[in-house]
XYZ file of C-alpha atoms in Angstrom:
414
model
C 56.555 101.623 161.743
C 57.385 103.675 164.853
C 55.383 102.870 167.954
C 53.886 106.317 169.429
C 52.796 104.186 172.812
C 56.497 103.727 173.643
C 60.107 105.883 174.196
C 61.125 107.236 171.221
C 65.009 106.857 171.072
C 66.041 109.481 168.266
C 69.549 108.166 167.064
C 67.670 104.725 166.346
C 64.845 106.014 164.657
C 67.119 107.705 162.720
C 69.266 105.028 161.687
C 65.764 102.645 160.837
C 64.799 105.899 158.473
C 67.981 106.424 157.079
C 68.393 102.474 155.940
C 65.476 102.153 154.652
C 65.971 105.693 152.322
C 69.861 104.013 151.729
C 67.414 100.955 150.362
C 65.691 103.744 147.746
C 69.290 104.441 146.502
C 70.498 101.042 146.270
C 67.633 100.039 143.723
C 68.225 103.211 141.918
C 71.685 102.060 141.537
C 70.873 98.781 139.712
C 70.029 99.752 136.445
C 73.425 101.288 136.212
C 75.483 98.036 137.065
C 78.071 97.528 134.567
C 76.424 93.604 134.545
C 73.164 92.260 133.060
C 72.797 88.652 133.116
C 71.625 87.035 136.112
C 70.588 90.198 137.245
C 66.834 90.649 137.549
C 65.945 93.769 136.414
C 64.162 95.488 134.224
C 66.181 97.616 132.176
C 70.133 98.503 132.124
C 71.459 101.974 131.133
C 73.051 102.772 128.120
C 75.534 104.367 129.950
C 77.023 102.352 132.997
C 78.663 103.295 136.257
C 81.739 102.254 138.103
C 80.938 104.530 140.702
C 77.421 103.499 141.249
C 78.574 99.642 141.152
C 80.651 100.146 144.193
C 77.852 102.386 145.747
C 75.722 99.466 145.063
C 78.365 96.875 146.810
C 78.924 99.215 149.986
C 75.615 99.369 150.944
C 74.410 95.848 150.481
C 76.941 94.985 152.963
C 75.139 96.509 155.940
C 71.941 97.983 154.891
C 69.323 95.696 155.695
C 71.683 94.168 158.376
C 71.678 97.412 160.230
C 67.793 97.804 159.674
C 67.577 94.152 161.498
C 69.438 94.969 164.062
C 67.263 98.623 165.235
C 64.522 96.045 163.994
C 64.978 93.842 167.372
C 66.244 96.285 169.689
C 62.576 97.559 169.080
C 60.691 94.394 169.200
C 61.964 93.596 172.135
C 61.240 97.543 174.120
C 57.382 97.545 172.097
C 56.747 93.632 173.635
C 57.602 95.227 177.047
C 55.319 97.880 176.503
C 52.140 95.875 175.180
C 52.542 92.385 176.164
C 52.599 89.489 174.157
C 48.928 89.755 172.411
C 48.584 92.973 171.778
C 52.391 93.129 170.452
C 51.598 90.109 168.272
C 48.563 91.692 166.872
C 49.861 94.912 166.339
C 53.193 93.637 164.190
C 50.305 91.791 162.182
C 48.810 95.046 161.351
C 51.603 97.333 160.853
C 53.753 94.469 159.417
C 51.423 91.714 158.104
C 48.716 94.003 156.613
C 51.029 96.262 154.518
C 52.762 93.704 152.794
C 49.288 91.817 152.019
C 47.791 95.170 150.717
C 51.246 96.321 149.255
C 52.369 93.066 147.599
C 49.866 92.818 144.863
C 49.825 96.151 143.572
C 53.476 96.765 143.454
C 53.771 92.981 141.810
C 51.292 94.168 139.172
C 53.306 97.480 138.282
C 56.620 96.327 138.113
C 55.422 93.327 136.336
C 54.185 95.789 133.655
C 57.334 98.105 133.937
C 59.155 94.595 133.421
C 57.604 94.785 129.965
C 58.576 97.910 129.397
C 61.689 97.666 130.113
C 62.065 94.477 127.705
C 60.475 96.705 124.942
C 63.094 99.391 125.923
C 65.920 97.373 125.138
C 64.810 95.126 122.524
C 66.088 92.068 123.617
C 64.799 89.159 125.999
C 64.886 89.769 129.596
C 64.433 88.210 132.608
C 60.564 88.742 133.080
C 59.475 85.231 132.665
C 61.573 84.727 135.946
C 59.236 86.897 137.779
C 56.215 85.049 136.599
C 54.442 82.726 139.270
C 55.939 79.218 139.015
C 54.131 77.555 141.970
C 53.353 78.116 145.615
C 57.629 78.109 146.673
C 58.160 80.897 144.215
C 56.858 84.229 145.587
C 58.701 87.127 144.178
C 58.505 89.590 147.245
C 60.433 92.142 145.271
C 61.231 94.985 147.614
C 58.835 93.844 150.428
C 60.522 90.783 151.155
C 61.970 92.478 154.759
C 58.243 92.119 156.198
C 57.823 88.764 155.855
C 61.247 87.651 157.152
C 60.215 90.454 159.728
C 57.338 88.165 160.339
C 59.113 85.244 160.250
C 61.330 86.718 162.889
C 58.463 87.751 165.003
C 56.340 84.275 165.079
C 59.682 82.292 165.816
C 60.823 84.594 168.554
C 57.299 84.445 170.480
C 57.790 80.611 169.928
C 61.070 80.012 171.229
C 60.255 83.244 174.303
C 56.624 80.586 175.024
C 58.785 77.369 175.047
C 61.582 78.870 177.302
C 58.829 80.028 180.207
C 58.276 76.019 180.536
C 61.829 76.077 182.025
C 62.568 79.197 183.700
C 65.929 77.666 185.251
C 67.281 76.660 181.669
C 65.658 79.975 180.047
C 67.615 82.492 182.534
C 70.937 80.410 182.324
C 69.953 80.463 178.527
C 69.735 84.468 179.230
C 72.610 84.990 181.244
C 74.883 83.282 178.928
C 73.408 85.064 175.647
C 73.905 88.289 177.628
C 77.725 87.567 177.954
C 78.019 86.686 174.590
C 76.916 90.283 173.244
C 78.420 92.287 175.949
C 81.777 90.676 174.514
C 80.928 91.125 171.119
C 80.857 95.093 171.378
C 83.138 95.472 174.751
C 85.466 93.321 173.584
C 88.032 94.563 170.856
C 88.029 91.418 168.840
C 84.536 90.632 169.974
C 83.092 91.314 166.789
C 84.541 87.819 165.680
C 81.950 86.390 167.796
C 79.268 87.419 165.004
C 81.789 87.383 162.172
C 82.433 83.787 162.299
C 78.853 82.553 161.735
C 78.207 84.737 159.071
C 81.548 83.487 158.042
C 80.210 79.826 157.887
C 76.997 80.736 156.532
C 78.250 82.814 153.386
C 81.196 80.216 152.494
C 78.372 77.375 152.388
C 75.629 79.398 150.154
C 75.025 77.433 147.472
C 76.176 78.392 144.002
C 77.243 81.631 146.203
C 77.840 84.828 143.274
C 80.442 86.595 145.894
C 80.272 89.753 144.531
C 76.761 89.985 145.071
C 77.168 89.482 148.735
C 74.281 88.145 151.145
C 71.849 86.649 149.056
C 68.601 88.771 149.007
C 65.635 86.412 150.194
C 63.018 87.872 147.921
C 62.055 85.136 145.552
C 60.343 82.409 147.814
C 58.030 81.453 150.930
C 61.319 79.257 152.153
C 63.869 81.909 152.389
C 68.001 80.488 151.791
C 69.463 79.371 155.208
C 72.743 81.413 154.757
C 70.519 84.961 154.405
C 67.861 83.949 157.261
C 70.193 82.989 159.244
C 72.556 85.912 158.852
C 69.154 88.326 159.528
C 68.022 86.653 162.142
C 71.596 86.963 163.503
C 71.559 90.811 163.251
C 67.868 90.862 165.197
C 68.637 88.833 168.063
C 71.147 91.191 168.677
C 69.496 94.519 168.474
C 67.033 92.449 170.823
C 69.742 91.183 173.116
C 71.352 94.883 173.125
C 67.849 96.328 174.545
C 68.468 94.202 177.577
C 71.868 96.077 178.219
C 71.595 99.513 176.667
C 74.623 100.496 178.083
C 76.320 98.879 175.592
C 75.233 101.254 172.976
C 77.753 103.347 174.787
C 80.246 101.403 173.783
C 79.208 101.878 169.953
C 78.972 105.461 170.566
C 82.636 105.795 172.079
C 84.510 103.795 168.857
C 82.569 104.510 165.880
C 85.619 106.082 163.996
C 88.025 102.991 164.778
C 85.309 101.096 163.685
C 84.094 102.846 160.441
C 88.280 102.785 159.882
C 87.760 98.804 159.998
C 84.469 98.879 157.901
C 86.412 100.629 155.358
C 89.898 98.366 155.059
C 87.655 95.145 155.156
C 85.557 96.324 152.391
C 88.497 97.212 150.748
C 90.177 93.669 151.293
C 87.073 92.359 149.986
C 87.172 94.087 146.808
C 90.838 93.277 146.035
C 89.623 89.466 146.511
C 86.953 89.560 144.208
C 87.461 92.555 142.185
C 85.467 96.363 141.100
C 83.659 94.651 138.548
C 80.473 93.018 139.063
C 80.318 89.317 138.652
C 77.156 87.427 138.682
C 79.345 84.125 137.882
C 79.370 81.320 140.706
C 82.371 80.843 142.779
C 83.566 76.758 143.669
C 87.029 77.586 144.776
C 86.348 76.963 148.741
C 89.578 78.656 149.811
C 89.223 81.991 147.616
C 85.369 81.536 149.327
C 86.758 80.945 153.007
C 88.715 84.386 152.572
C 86.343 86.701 150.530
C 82.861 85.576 152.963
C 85.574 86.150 156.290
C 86.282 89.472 154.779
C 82.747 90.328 153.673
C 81.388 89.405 156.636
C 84.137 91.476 158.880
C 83.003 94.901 156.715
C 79.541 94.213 157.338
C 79.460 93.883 161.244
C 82.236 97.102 161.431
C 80.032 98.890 159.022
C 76.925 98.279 161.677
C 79.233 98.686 164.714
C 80.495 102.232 162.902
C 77.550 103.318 161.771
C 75.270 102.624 165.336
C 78.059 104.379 166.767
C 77.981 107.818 164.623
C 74.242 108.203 165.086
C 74.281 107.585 168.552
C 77.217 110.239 168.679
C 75.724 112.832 166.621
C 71.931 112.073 166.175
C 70.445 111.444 169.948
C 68.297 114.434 170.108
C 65.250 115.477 169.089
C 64.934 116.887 165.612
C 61.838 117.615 163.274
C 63.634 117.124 160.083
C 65.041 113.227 161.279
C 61.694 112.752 162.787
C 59.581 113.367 159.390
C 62.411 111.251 157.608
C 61.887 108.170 160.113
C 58.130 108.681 160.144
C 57.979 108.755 156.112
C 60.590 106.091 155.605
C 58.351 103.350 155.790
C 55.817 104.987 153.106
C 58.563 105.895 151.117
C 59.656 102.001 150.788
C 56.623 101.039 150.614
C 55.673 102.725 147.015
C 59.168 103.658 145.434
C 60.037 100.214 143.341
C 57.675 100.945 140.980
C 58.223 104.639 140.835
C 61.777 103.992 140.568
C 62.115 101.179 137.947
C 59.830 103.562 135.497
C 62.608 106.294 135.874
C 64.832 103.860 135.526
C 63.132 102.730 131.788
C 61.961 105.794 131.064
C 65.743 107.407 130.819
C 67.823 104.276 130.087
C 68.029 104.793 126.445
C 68.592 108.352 126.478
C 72.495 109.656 125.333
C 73.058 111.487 128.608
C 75.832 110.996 131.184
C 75.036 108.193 134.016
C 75.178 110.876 136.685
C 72.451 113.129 135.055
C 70.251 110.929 134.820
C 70.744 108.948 137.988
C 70.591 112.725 139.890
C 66.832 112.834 137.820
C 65.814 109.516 139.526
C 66.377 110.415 142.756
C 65.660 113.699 142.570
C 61.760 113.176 140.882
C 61.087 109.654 142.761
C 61.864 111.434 145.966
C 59.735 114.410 145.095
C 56.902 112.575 144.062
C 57.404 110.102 147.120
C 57.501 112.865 149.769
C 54.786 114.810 148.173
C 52.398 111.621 148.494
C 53.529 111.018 152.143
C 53.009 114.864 152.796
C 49.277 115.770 151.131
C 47.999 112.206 150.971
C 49.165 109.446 153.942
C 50.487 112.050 156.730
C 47.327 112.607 158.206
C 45.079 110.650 156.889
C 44.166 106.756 157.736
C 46.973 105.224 156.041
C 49.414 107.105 157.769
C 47.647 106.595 161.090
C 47.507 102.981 160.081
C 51.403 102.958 159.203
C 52.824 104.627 161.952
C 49.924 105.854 164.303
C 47.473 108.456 164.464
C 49.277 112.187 164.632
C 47.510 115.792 165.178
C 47.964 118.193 162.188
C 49.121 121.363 163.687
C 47.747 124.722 162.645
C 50.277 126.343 160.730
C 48.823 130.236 162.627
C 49.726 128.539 165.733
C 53.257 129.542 166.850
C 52.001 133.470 165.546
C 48.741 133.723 167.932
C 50.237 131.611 170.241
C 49.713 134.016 173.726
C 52.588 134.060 176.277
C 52.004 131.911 179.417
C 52.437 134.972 181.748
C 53.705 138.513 180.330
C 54.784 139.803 176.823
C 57.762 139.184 175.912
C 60.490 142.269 175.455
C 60.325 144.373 172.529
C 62.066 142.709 169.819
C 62.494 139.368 171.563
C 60.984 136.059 169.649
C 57.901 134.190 171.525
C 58.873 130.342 171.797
């Protein structure tokens, strides 16, 4: 998903591959939820997992938040770099493209892993929910980030071609928008500035499970208001922060104050609505108003925090975080499937949860990195996924010749 054609800023990249591998260990989590109704999935383990429940919770806070946010900070520096058309075309093909290629196939497997999985545990699942049920019901499954991605995309070159009819209104519009997230990370308290409309938006989901957090927008063309809004939130201001990148600075500066916050409001959150999972419904709107001001406190510090470490510790070039950002989106791409059928294929078995949760991971990523290595790296899929790369000789640091004279005796050629 990286953009060759424009800087490459490494603690960003980083963070982009990094949530989206966080996303591979989230689903691998789910099948080990101490929960299974009105969870949709296919199979749940024989043995469950505290441990992996609140693994599960942690990272659903900011995850995909986080990815939105590195999301718009590079929209906005690729539409400076290509111009509206191209840009437009080029999200379509690197965005657009994959999911209509992806979609289908990965629908197909886990729709037959779904049966597996109900044959696995002998009992009635929740396949039938997965099933087409008209045109509104789309289950996106994993993929549903690219179309809110496109979603995102369309509207913003909408509302960016409305507000060049009135330049006057558009730069006050600007100006104003630019104060607003300056104070949200200068500020101390500024992060209450994005915490109170996620605040608003979570306390009046409908039928809101609170445990389960922001409500994953994977099962229709009409995405729920709360989540879209809440996404579209954490976009406009990576794209807002790439007109004043000084502000990263800021990030950089407090990330351990802020992961300190990220860490009591998560734990707040938990003691409101507990360790255990809890797929029930919540109507009490005061025990809401709390737990979704809470919630959505960890999840901005967590984003804050986390910006802040990479940018501390991650902006410089390194081949091992490059690989990892530049296989990431692969890697997303193809592991539901792969890891669902681990997922069934060890549920029944009499071992401890961590064994066989370490086997997942371990085997999905192997099989994942070895595809990405010896099959999409270099070849048109890869070029098509995150543009076209040279395959370097692997003689070609050892015949390398010096650019003037030998080097001293038992000195290493760069």
């Amino acid at each position: 998903m990286q953009d060759h054609h424009v800087e490459r800023l490494h603690a960003l990249d980083a963070i982009r591959g990094y949530a989206l591998l966080l996303g591979i260990v989230f689903h691998a989590t789910m099948s080990f939820i101490p929960i299974y109704s009105g969870l949709l999935w296919p199979v749940h383990d024989l043995h469950r997992s505290d441990a992996l429940s609140l693994t599960f919770y942690v990272l659903h806070t900011f995850r995909m938040m986080l990815f939105f946010i590195v999301a718009g900070f590079f929209g906005r520096l690729s539409l400076g770099a290509k111009g509206r058309r191209p840009w437009l075309i080029d999200r379509l093909k690197r965005i657009g493209l994959p999911l209509l290629i992806s979609w289908p196939i990965a629908w197909g497997l886990c729709s037959g892993i779904y049966i597996w999985g109900a044959m696995v545990m002998r009992s009635e699942n929740n396949f039938r929910r997965h099933l087409w049920s008209g045109l509104p019901e789309v289950p996106f499954l994993h993929l549903w980030f690219l179309y809110i991605l496109l979603l995102f995309y369309v509207l913003w070159l909408g509302t960016i071609a409305l507000a060049d009819r009135h330049p006057r209104a558009r730069d006050r519009c600007a100006a104003w928008l630019d104060r607003l997230v300056a104070c949200s990370v200068r500020h101390p308290a500024g992060v209450l500035l994005l915490a109170a409309p996620m605040t608003l938006a979570l306390w009046l989901t409908p039928r809101w499970r609170m445990w389960f957090g922001i409500v994953t927008p994977d099962r229709s063309l009409v995405p729920p208001l709360s989540s879209f809004f809440i996404y579209a939130l954490a976009f406009g201001l990576g794209w807002f922060l790439h007109r004043q990148r000084g502000l990263l600075d800021t990030w950089r500066r407090r990330w351990l104050p802020n992961l300190a916050m990220a860490m009591l409001f998560t734990a707040l959150s938990l003691w409101i609505v507990g360790l255990k999972a809890r797929s029930i419904p919540v109507y009490d709107d005061t025990a809401k108003a709390w737990y979704a001001a809470t919630y959505a406190l960890a999840s901005w510090f967590w984003c804050y925090a986390l910006m802040g470490l990479a940018l501390r510790y991650l902006d410089h070039n390194s081949a091992t975080r490059r690989y990892i950002a530049d296989s990431s989106y692969w890697l997303y791409l193809v592991h539901l499937p792969i890891v669902m059928a681990l997922q069934v294929a060890v549920a029944s078995l009499d071992w401890p949860w961590w064994i066989k949760f370490g086997i997942i991971m371990t085997v999905g990523l192997g099989l994942m990195f070895a595809s990405y290595q010896y099959f999409i790296r270099y070849s048109f899929v890869g070029t098509f996924l995150n543009g076209k790369r040279q395959r370097e000789p692997a003689h070609r640091i050892v015949y390398e010749s010096p650019p003037r004279a030998a080097a001293p005796q038992g000195t290493p050629q760069q």
